[in-house]
Coordinates of C-alpha atoms in Angstrom, one line a residue:
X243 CA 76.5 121.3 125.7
X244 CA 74.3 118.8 125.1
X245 CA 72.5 119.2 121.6
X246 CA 69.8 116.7 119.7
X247 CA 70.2 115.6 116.2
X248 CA 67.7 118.0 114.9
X249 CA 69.9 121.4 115.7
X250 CA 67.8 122.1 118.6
X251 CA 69.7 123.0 121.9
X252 CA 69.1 123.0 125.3
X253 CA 71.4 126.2 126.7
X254 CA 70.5 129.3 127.6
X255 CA 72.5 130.5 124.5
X256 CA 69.3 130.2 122.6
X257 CA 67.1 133.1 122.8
X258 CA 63.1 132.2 122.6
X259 CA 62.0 131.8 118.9
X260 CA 59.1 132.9 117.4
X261 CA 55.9 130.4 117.9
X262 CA 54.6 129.0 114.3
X263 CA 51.5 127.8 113.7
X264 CA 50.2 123.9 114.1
X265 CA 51.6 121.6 111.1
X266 CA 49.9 120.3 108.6
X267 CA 50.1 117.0 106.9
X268 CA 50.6 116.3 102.9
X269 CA 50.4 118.4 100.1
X270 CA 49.0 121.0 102.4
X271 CA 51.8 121.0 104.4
X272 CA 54.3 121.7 101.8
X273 CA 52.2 124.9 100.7
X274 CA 51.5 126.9 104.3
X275 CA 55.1 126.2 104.8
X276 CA 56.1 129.2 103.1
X277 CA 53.2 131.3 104.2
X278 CA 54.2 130.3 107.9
X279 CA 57.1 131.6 107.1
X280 CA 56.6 134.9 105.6
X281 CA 54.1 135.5 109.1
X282 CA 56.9 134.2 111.7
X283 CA 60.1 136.0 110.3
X284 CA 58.4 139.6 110.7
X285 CA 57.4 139.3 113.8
X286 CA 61.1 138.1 114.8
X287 CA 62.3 141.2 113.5
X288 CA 60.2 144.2 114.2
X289 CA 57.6 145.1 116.6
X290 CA 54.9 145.5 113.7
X291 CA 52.7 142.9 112.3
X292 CA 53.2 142.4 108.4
X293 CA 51.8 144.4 106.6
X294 CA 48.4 142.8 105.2
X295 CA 48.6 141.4 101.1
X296 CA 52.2 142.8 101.1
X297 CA 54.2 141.1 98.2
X298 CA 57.9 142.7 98.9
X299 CA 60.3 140.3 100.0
X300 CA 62.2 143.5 102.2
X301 CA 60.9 147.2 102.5
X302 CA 64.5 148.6 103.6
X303 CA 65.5 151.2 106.2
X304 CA 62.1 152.8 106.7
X305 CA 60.6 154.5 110.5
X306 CA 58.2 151.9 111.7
X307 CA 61.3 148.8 111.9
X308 CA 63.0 147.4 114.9
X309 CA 64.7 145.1 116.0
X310 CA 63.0 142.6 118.7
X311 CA 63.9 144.0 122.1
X312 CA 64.9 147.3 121.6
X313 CA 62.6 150.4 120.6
X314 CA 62.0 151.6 116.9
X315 CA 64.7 152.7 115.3
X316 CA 64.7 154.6 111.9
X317 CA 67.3 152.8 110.3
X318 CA 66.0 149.0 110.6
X319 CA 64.6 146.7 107.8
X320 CA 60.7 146.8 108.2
X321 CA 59.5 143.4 107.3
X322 CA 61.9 140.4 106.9
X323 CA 59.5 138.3 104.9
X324 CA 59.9 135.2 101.5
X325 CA 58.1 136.5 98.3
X326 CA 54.7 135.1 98.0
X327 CA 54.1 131.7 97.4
X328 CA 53.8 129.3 94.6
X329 CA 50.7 128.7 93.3
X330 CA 49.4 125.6 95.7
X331 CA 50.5 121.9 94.3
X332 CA 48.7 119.7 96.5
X333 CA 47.6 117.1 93.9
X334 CA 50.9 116.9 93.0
X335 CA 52.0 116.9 96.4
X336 CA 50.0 113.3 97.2
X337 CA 51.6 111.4 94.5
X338 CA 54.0 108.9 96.4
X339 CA 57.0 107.2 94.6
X340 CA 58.2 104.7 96.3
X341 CA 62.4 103.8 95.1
X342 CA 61.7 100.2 96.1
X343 CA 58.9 100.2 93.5
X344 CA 61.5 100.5 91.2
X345 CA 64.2 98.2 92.8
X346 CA 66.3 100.0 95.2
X347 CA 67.7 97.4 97.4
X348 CA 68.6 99.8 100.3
X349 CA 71.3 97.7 101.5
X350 CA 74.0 100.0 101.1
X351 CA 76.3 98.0 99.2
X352 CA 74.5 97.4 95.9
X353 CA 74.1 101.0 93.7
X354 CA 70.2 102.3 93.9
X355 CA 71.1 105.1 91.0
X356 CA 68.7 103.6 88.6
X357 CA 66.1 103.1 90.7
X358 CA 66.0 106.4 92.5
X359 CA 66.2 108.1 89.1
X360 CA 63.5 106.3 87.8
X361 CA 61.4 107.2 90.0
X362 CA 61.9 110.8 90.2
X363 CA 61.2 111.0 86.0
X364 CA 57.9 108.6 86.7
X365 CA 57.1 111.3 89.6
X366 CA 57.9 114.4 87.0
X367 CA 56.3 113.0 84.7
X368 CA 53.3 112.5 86.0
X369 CA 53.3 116.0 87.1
X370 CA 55.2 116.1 90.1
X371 CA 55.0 114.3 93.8
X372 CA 57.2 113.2 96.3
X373 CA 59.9 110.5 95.7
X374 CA 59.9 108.3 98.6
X375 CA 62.9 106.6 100.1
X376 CA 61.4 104.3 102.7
X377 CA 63.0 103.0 105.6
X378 CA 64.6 101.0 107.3
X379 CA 67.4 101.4 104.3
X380 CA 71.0 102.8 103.1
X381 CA 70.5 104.2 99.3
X382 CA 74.2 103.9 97.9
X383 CA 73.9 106.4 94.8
X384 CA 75.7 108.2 91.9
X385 CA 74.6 111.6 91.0
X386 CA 70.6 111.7 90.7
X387 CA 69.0 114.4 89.1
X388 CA 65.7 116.5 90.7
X389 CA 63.3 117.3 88.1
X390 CA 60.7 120.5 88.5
X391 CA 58.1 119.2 91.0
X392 CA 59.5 116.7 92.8
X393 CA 60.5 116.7 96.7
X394 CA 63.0 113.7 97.3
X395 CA 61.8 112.5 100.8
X396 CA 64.0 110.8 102.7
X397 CA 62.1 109.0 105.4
X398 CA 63.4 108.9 109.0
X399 CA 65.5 106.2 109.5
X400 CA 66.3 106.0 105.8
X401 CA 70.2 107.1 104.3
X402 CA 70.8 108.3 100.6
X403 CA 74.4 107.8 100.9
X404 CA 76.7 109.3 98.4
X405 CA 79.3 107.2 96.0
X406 CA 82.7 107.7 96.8
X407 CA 84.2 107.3 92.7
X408 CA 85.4 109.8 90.6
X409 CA 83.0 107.8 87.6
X410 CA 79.8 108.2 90.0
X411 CA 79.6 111.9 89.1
X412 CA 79.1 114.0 85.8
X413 CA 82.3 114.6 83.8
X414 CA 82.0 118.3 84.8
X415 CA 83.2 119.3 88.2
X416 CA 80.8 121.7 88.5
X417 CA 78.2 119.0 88.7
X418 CA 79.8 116.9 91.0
X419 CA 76.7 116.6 93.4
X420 CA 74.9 113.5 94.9
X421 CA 71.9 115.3 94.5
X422 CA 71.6 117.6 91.9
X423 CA 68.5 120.2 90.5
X424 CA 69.4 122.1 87.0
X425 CA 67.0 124.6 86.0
X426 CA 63.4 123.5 88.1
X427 CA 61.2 125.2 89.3
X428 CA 59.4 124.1 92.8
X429 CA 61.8 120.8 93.4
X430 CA 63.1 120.0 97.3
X431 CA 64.2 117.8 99.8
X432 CA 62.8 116.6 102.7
X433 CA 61.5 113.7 104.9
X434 CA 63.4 113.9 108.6
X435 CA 65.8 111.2 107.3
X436 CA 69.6 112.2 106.3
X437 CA 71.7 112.6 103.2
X438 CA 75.5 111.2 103.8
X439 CA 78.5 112.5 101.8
X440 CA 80.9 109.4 103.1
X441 CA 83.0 112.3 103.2
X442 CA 85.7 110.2 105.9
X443 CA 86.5 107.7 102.5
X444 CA 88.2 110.9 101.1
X445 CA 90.4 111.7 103.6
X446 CA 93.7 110.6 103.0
X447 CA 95.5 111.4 106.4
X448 CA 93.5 112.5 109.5
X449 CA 95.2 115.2 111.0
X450 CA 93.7 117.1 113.8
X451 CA 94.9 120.6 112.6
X452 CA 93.6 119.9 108.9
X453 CA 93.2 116.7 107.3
X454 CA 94.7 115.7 103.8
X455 CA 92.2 115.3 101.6
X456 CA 92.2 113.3 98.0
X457 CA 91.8 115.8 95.3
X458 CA 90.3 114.1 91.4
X459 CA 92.5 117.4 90.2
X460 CA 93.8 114.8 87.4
X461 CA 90.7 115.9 85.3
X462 CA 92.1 119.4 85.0
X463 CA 89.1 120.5 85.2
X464 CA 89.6 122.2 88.8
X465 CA 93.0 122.5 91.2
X466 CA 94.4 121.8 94.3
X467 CA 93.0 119.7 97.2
X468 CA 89.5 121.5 96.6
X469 CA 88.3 118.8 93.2
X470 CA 85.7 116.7 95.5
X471 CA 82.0 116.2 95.2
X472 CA 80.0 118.5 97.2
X473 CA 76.6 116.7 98.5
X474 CA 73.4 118.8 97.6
X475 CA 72.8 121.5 95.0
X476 CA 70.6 123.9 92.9
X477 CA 71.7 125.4 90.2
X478 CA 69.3 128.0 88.1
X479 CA 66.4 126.6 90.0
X480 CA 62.9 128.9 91.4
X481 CA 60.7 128.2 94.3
X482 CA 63.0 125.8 96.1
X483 CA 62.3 123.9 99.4
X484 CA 64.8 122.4 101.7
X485 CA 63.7 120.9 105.3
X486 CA 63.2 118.4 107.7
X487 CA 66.6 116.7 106.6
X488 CA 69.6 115.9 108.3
X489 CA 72.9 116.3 105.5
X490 CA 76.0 114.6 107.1
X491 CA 79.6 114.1 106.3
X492 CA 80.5 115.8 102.9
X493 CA 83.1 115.7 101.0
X494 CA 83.3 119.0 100.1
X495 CA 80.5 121.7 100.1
X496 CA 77.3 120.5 101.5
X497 CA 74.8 122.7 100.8
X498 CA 74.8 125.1 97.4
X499 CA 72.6 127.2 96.3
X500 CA 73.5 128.7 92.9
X501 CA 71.7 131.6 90.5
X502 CA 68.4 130.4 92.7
X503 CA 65.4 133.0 93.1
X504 CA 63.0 132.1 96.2
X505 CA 64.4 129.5 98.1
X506 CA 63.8 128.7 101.9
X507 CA 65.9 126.3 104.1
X508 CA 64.3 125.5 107.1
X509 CA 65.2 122.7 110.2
X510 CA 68.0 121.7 108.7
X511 CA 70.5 120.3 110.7
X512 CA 74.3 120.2 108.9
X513 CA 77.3 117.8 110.3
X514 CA 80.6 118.0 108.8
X515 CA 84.0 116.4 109.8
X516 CA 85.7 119.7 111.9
X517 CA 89.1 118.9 111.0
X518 CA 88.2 118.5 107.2
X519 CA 88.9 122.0 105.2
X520 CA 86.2 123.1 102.5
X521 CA 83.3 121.0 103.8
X522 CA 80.8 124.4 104.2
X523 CA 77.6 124.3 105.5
X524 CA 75.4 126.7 103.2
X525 CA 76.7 128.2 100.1
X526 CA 74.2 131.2 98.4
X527 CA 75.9 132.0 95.4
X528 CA 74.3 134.6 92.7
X529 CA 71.0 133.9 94.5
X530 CA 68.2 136.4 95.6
X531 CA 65.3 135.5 98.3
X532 CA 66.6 133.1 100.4
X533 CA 65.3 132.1 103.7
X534 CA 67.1 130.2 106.1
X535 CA 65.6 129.5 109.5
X536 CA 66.1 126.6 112.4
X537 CA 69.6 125.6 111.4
X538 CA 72.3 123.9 112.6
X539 CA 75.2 123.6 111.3
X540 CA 78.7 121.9 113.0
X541 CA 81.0 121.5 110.4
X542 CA 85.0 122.3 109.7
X543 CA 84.9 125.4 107.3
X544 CA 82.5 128.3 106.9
X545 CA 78.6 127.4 107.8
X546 CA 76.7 129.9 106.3
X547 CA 78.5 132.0 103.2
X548 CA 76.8 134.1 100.7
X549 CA 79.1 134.4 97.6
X550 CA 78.9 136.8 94.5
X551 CA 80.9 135.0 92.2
X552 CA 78.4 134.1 89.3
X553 CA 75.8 137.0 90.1
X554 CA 74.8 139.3 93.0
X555 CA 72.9 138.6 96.3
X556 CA 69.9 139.9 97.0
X557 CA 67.2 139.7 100.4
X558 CA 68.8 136.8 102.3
X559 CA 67.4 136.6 105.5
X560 CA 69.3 133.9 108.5
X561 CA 67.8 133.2 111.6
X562 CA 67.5 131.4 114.7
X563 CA 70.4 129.2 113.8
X564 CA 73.4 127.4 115.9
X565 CA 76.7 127.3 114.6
X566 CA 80.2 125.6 114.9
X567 CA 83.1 125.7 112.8
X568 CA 86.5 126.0 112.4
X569 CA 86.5 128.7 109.9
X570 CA 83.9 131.8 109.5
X571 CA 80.5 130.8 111.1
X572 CA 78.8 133.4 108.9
X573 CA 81.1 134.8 105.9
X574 CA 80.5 136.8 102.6
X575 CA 82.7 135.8 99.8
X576 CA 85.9 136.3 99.1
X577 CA 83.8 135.3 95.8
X578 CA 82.6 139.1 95.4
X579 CA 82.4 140.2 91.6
X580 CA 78.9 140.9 92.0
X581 CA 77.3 143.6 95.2
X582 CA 75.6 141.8 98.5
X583 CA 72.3 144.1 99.2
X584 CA 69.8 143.6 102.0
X585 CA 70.8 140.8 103.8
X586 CA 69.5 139.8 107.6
X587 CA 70.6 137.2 110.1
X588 CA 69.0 137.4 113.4
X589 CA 69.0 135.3 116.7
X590 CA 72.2 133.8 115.9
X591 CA 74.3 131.5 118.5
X592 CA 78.1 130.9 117.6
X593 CA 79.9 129.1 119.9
X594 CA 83.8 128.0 119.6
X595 CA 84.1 129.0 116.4
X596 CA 87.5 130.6 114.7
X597 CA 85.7 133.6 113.5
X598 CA 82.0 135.1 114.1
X599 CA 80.4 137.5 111.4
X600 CA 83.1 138.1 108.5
X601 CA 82.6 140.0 105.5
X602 CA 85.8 139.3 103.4
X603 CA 85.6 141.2 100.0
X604 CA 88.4 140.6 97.4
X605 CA 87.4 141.1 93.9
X606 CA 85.5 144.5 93.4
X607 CA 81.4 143.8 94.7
X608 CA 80.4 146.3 97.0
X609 CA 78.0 145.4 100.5
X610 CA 75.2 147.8 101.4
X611 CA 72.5 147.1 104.1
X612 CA 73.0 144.7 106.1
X613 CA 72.0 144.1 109.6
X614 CA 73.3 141.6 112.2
X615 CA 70.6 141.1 115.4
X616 CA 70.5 139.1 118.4
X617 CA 73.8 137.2 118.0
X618 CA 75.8 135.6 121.1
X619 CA 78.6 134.3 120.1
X620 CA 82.3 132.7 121.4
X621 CA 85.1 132.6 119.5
X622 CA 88.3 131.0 119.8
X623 CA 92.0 130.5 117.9
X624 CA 92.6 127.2 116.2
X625 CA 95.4 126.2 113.8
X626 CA 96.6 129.2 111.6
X627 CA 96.6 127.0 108.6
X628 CA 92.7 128.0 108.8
X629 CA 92.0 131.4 107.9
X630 CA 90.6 133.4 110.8
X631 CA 92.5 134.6 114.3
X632 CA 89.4 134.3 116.6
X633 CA 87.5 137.5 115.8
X634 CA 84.4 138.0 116.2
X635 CA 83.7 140.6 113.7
X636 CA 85.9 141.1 110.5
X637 CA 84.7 143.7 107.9
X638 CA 87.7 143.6 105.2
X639 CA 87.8 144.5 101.7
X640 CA 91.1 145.0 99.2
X641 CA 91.9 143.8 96.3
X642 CA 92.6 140.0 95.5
X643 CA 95.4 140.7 93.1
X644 CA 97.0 143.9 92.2
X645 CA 94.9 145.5 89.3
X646 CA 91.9 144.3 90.8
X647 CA 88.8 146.7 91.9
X648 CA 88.7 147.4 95.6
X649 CA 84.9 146.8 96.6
X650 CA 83.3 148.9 99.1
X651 CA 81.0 147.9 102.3
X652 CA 78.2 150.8 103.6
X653 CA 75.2 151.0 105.9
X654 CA 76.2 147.7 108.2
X655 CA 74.2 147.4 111.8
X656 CA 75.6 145.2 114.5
X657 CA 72.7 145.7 116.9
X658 CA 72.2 143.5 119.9
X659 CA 75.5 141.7 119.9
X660 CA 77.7 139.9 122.9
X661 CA 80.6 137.8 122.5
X662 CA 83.7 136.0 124.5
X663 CA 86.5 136.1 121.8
X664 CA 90.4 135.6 121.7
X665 CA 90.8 138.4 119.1
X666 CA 89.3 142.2 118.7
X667 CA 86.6 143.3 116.7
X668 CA 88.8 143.9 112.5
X669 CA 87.3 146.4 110.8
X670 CA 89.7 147.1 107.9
X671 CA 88.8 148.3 104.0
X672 CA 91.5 150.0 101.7
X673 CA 92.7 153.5 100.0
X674 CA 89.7 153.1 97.3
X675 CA 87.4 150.5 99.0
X676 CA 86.5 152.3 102.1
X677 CA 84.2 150.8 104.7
X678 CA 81.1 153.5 105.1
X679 CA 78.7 153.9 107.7
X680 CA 78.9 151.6 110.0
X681 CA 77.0 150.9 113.0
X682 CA 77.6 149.6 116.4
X683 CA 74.4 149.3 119.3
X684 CA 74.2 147.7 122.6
X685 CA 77.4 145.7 122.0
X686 CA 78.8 143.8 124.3
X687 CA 82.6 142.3 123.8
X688 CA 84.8 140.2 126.4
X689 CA 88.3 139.5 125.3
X690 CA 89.4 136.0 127.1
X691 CA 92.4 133.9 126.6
X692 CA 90.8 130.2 125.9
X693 CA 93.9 128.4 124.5
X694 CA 97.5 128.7 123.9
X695 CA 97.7 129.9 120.5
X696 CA 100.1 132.8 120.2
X697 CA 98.4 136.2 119.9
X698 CA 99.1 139.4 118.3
X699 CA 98.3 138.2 115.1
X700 CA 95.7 140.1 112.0
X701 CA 94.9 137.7 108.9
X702 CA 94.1 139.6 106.1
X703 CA 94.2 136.4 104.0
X704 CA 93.2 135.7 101.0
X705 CA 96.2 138.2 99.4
X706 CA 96.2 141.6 101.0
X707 CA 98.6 141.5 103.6
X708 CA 98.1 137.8 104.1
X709 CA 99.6 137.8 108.0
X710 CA 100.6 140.6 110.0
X711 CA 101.8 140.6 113.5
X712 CA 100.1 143.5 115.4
X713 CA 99.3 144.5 118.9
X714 CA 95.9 143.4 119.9
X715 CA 92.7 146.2 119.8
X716 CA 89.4 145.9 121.4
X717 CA 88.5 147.2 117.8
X718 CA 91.2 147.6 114.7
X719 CA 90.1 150.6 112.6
X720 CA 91.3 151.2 108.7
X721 CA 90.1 152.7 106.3
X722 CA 86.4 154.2 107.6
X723 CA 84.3 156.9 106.9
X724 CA 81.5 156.9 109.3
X725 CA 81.4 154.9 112.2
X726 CA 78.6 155.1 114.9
X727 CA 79.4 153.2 118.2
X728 CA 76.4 153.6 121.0
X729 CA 76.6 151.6 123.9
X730 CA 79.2 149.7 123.0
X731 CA 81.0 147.8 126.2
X732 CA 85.0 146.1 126.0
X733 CA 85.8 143.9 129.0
X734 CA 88.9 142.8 129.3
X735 CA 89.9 138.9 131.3
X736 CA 92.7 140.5 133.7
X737 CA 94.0 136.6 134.5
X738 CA 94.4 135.9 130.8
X739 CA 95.6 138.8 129.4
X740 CA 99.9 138.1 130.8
X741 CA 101.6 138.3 127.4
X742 CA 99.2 140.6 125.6
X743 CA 100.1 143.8 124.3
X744 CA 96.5 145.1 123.9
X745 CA 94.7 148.5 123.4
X746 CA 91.0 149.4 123.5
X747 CA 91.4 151.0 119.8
X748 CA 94.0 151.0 117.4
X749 CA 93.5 153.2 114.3
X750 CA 95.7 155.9 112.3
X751 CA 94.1 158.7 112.0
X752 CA 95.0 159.5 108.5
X753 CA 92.7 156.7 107.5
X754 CA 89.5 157.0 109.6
X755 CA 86.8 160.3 110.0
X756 CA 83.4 160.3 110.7
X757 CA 83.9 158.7 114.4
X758 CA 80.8 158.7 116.9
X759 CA 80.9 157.4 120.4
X760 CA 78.2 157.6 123.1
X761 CA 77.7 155.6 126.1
X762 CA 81.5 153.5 124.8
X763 CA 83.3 151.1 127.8
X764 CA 86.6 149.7 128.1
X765 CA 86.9 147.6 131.9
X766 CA 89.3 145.2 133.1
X767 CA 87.4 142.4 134.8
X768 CA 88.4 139.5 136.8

């Protein structure tokens, strides 16, 4: 498939976005973007127009909602859309700071640190702007800091690469970004040009299963392979704006969003080495009102994960995004102390991926309302040392460790969905953190061998039952009460099913009520 370096794709994989209106240039620009999209998401979503002057970010669940291509339908969201706006900044917005102003060579060998973060404080304080790296240029930095009010643009053609020693980084891993934003309100990235990680200079042997990565773990201040520096963050930040950027090659996690509260990341395109383990696309952690639209993201481990670890999640919508990965393409936790509520993603593509749509709760937050729309999706087995045996839905939630609280996972729509896949459809919770009310429409599933990995294999990992060999179910059923499945249709590959041992359902009955089938398939095919 051949694919540009902005995310988009030419396949018929990608369903037909929503149109936008024309750009605009400037400071004006940067404050219709978020009104664009609070009036393009609805209409991706539902059949209704948004509702005039309406300042909710979701109104949940109510009659009038459905999802694009199907008739209303009483349970959908009614309005996908970003809370209003920041006030407008457009004098702000036309202030220009230039790095080489300040002295950035741009050569790529020579450290631009100072320079960059001059010019950001000269741009905060004169009340905000837009830092400019200019190109042609390679911007070799340590750790620069965002200030409240200032977009670092990154021209096309221009690199903000990332320093590859341990002393180019805060003393605290938890800082460990190239770019980092602490407590602003209204700061960004942007520009059309790209931010590089240099994450090959921490791998220490390539292996195509998983490379072996260097770890700084000597600090003690974090453990095992995972102590790199991650590339972008926001930590405690409001009104942030990430787009028109291209983030390439990270160490670790690229993208992190942490304790944040009305974010949007839009047409941003994500490239990550795919053998490399813990390089994730987008990370929402603790944060509420996130838009993420016009992704796409090719990396080695999960691309787009929403963790609880630090706080809850809150109105997260995903959509028209194309994903690769070697791990989860879209995956809640296993950070879950806090709940997940009201979260969207919508005309989705996954394609070769180890595992589609996973929700993987292990440390007591509970999931409610959450809808999955207009995803197509393949799905494949690669090495088991990466967590994941080609499913393309996995619903799980136990306990981490024994004492822990078992969270649970209610009102989840899969509407619209198709997928090639490997694996079955794992839908497992526990004795006291049941999986409620769940809902399956016009679903379409086609089990297909695609490589010789050995089947017959569930990964409950992390803990639980780690690995368990199992027979192979067009769905795997534990631990349910309520489970609605209308129009649901399995096809099974008859050439590359020799060896299986497979069943259309596989559930014990002592563990699962509430069962609803109409208009339900199971076909061998050729």
């Amino acid at each position: 498939m051949e694919r540009s370096r902005d995310g988009r794709a030419d396949d018929d994989w990608r369903e037909e976005r929503c149109e936008t209106g024309e750009e605009t240039d400037g400071g004006e620009r940067e404050r219709r973007l978020r009104l664009r999209e609070r009036e393009r998401l609805s209409p991706c979503l539902t059949n209704d127009a948004p509702t005039p002057g309406r300042a909710g970010f979701i109104d949940p669940w109510i009659k009038r909602g459905s999802v694009r291509g199907l008739a209303p339908w009483t349970e959908m969201p009614a309005e996908i859309a970003p809370p209003p706006p920041p006030p407008p900044q457009a004098a702000a917005q036309a202030r220009v700071f230039s790095v080489a102003d300040y002295g950035a060579a741009g050569d790529g060998s020579r450290y631009d640190t100072a320079a960059i973060q001059a010019a950001i404080d000269a741009c905060a304080a004169a009340g905000g702007g837009r830092v400019l790296l200019p190109a042609p240029g390679d911007y070799l930095t340590a750790t620069v800091h965002l200030r409240s009010r200032v977009v670092l643009e990154v021209a096309p053609g221009a690199r903000l690469l990332g320093g590859t020693r341990q002393q180019d980084y805060p003393p605290e891993s938890s800082r460990w970004y190239v770019v980092l934003a602490e407590n602003t309100t209204g700061a960004g990235v942007t520009g059309g040009g790209e931010i590089n990680g240099q994450g090959g200079a921490f791998v220490i042997t390539p292996n195509a299963q998983k490379n072996v990565m260097v770890s700084w773990n000597v600090t003690g201040d974090c453990q095992g392979d995972e102590c790199r520096p991650r590339l972008v963050g926001f930590l405690d930040s409001k009104d942030v704006m990430i787009h028109d950027i291209t983030l390439n090659q990270p160490a670790y996690w690229c993208l992190h969003l942490v304790r944040c509260d009305n974010s949007v990341i839009r047409n941003v395109s994500i490239y990550g080495d795919f053998d490399t383990p813990n390089n994730d696309g987008i990370d929402i952690e603790g944060s509420n009102n996130t838009i993420i639209a016009d992704c796409h993201i090719d990396t080695g481990d999960d691309a787009i994960c929403p963790k609880s670890g630090t706080g809850p999640v809150y109105n997260l919508t995903a959509t028209n995004c194309w994903i690769r990965t070697k791990s989860s393409a879209i995956k809640f936790g296993s950070a879950s102390f806090f709940n997940y509520e009201r979260l969207v993603f919508d005309n989705i593509t996954i394609v070769d991926s180890h595992r589609g749509l996973g929700i993987q709760i292990r440390d007591g937050g509970n999931v409610s309302d959450v809808v999955f729309s207009n995803i197509k999706m393949r799905t494949r087995y690669y090495d088991p040392s990466w967590w994941g045996r080609a499913e393309p839905i996995y619903i799980t939630t136990c306990p981490r460790h024994a004492g822990y609280k078992e969270g649970t996972i209610s009102d989840v729509r899969f509407i619209n969905i198709s997928s090639v896949s490997e694996n079955g459809v794992f839908l497992a919770g526990s004795s006291h953190g049941l999986l409620r009310n769940l809902k399956f429409k016009n679903v379409d599933l086609t089990y297909k061998r695609l490589t010789n990995y050995t089947g017959g294999m569930y990964d409950y990992r992390p803990g639980c039952q780690e690995m368990v060999k199992h027979k192979t179910g067009g769905m795997m059923l534990e631990h349910i009460s309520g489970l609605e499945i209308d129009n649901v249709n399995m096809r099974w590959s008859k050439g590359s099913l020799k060896g299986w041992d497979v069943n259309p359902l596989l559930f014990r009955p002592s563990t699962v009520d509430g069962l609803s089938f109409h208009d339900w398939t199971s076909l061998d095919v050729q």
